[in-house]
Amino acid sequence: MTERPLNATAASLLGFLHDGPLTGWDLVALAEQRIGGFWSLTSSQVYRELATMATAGLIEAGERGRRDRQPFKITDAGRAAFRAWGEREPGAETIRFPLLLTMVFGQHIPREQMARSIAAHRALHAERLAGYESMAATIPAGHRAADPFSVATLDFGIAYERAVLTWFDGLPDSIVQVERADD
Amino acid sequence: MTERPLNATAASLLGFLHDGPLTGWDLVALAEQRIGGFWSLTSSQVYRELATMATAGLIEAGERGRRDRQPFKITDAGRAAFRAWGEREPGAETIRFPLLLTMVFGQHIPREQMARSIAAHRALHAERLAGYESMAATIPAGHRAADPFSVATLDFGIAYERAVLTWFDGLPDSIVQVERADD
DNA sequence: TGGTACATGTAACATGTTACATGATTAG
DNA sequence: CTAATCATGTAACATGTTACATGTACCA
């Protein structure tokens, strides 16, 4: 007992398990879809956390089904642990943006390389934004009120991606523009 | 030889060392100031990376000065390693935003708690934005052209923080508003 | 002369990443 | 029958975090 507090990744798994038993595989897919935009996790991590939480009694393994699927069910202890996590002040966000790191040292990095990276990342963000926007478009009108939390996180994704795109588009030519030899 | 490629944190230290020898302490402070907005590192990490890089011959320790300060100087091998890092396509950014995680599971979390967390985070972001904006205000006009890279990363911080604040302010009352007993 | 800021570092541990091994089921 | 996808998991390692120990120099 007196387990150390849950980490956020484990807590999110417990969060998903509130709605019913799920397998590791399901959780990976669900997490990617629902929190992938601002929380990353790998299947390795998921299986490790599940094993740890099962040992700690926060979840219980059910019968294995087809293809060895093993569903986990949240226990009362798990719900309590989740509640305790939810009551802690969430920490500040961390962002790790390698492109910006490259950019800080831009003077030491080939200009063309940088311009290409920027273009690639811009495209990636445009794609993500499009994805979020099409998700948002399919939200039934009534749902916006019914599940404001999911909507809010989706809105965050949209706001973030739009800001990033606007920033990309405002970069000065001195950074973005590649002098091209007339080939 | 054939060392595995640099990690981004180590690379950033090498980046700073391009402009002259620095101690671990200096690097921590400099990193916090220059890349703290989108890349976090702790002093423990810095000293560990310095030790590793010194062993690998990417940097060289100089004479210890006052208060045991130990400056490190980048070597040619270090410059080469940095260049190799700069030539790799920077990976996608990762964001880890605990507040959003809490929010996804908002239905399972006390409303008042959530509202308080949101207010606290909003204040934090407002503060950061103000900091960035005052930094931006002190950039001499000519500098904008002279060091477009630093300016660009600062602009990112501003764009990001503004987007986050706007998002906060657009959250629906159903999330933000706490019913207050008339006390 | 005592507190504060400077400065370096270690140890222990938590978390995240990558690569791989294994097998079940399904679709063609 | 075979390739693709589903599904679980381990091992090894890299990276990040937290707590602490040690000592120096400045400044009031």
GROMACS .gro file of C-alpha atoms in nm, chain A residues 11-28 30 34 50 53 58-62 69-75 79, chain B residues 105 107-108:
model
   38
   11ALA     CA    1  -0.377   0.726  -1.530
   12SER     CA    2  -0.496   0.771  -1.885
   13LEU     CA    3  -0.527   0.396  -1.925
   14LEU     CA    4  -0.737   0.383  -1.610
   15GLY     CA    5  -0.940   0.667  -1.748
   16PHE     CA    6  -1.024   0.469  -2.058
   17LEU     CA    7  -1.103   0.162  -1.854
   18HIS     CA    8  -1.379   0.349  -1.673
   19ASP     CA    9  -1.605   0.277  -1.968
   20GLY     CA   10  -1.548  -0.096  -1.965
   21PRO     CA   11  -1.278  -0.363  -2.003
   22LEU     CA   12  -1.026  -0.323  -2.282
   23THR     CA   13  -0.719  -0.509  -2.401
   24GLY     CA   14  -0.373  -0.359  -2.436
   25TRP     CA   15  -0.420  -0.345  -2.808
   26ASP     CA   16  -0.749  -0.162  -2.776
   27LEU     CA   17  -0.596   0.084  -2.534
   28VAL     CA   18  -0.312   0.165  -2.768
   30LEU     CA   19  -0.793   0.431  -2.834
   34ARG     CA   20  -0.824   1.022  -2.834
   50LEU     CA   21  -0.087  -0.284  -1.748
   53MET     CA   22  -0.117  -0.198  -1.244
   58LEU     CA   23  -0.565  -0.140  -0.988
   59ILE     CA   24  -0.689  -0.356  -1.272
   60GLU     CA   25  -0.780  -0.719  -1.318
   61ALA     CA   26  -0.715  -0.941  -1.615
   62GLY     CA   27  -1.015  -1.115  -1.759
   69ARG     CA   28  -0.682  -1.096  -2.641
   70GLN     CA   29  -0.666  -1.019  -2.273
   71PRO     CA   30  -0.916  -0.767  -2.145
   72PHE     CA   31  -0.847  -0.569  -1.830
   73LYS     CA   32  -1.109  -0.437  -1.598
   74ILE     CA   33  -1.062  -0.148  -1.359
   75THR     CA   34  -1.102  -0.230  -0.990
   79ARG     CA   35  -1.091   0.396  -0.957
  288PHE     CA   36  -1.147   1.245  -1.851
  290GLN     CA   37  -1.648   1.362  -1.661
  291HIS     CA   38  -1.472   1.162  -1.391
   0.00000   0.00000   0.00000
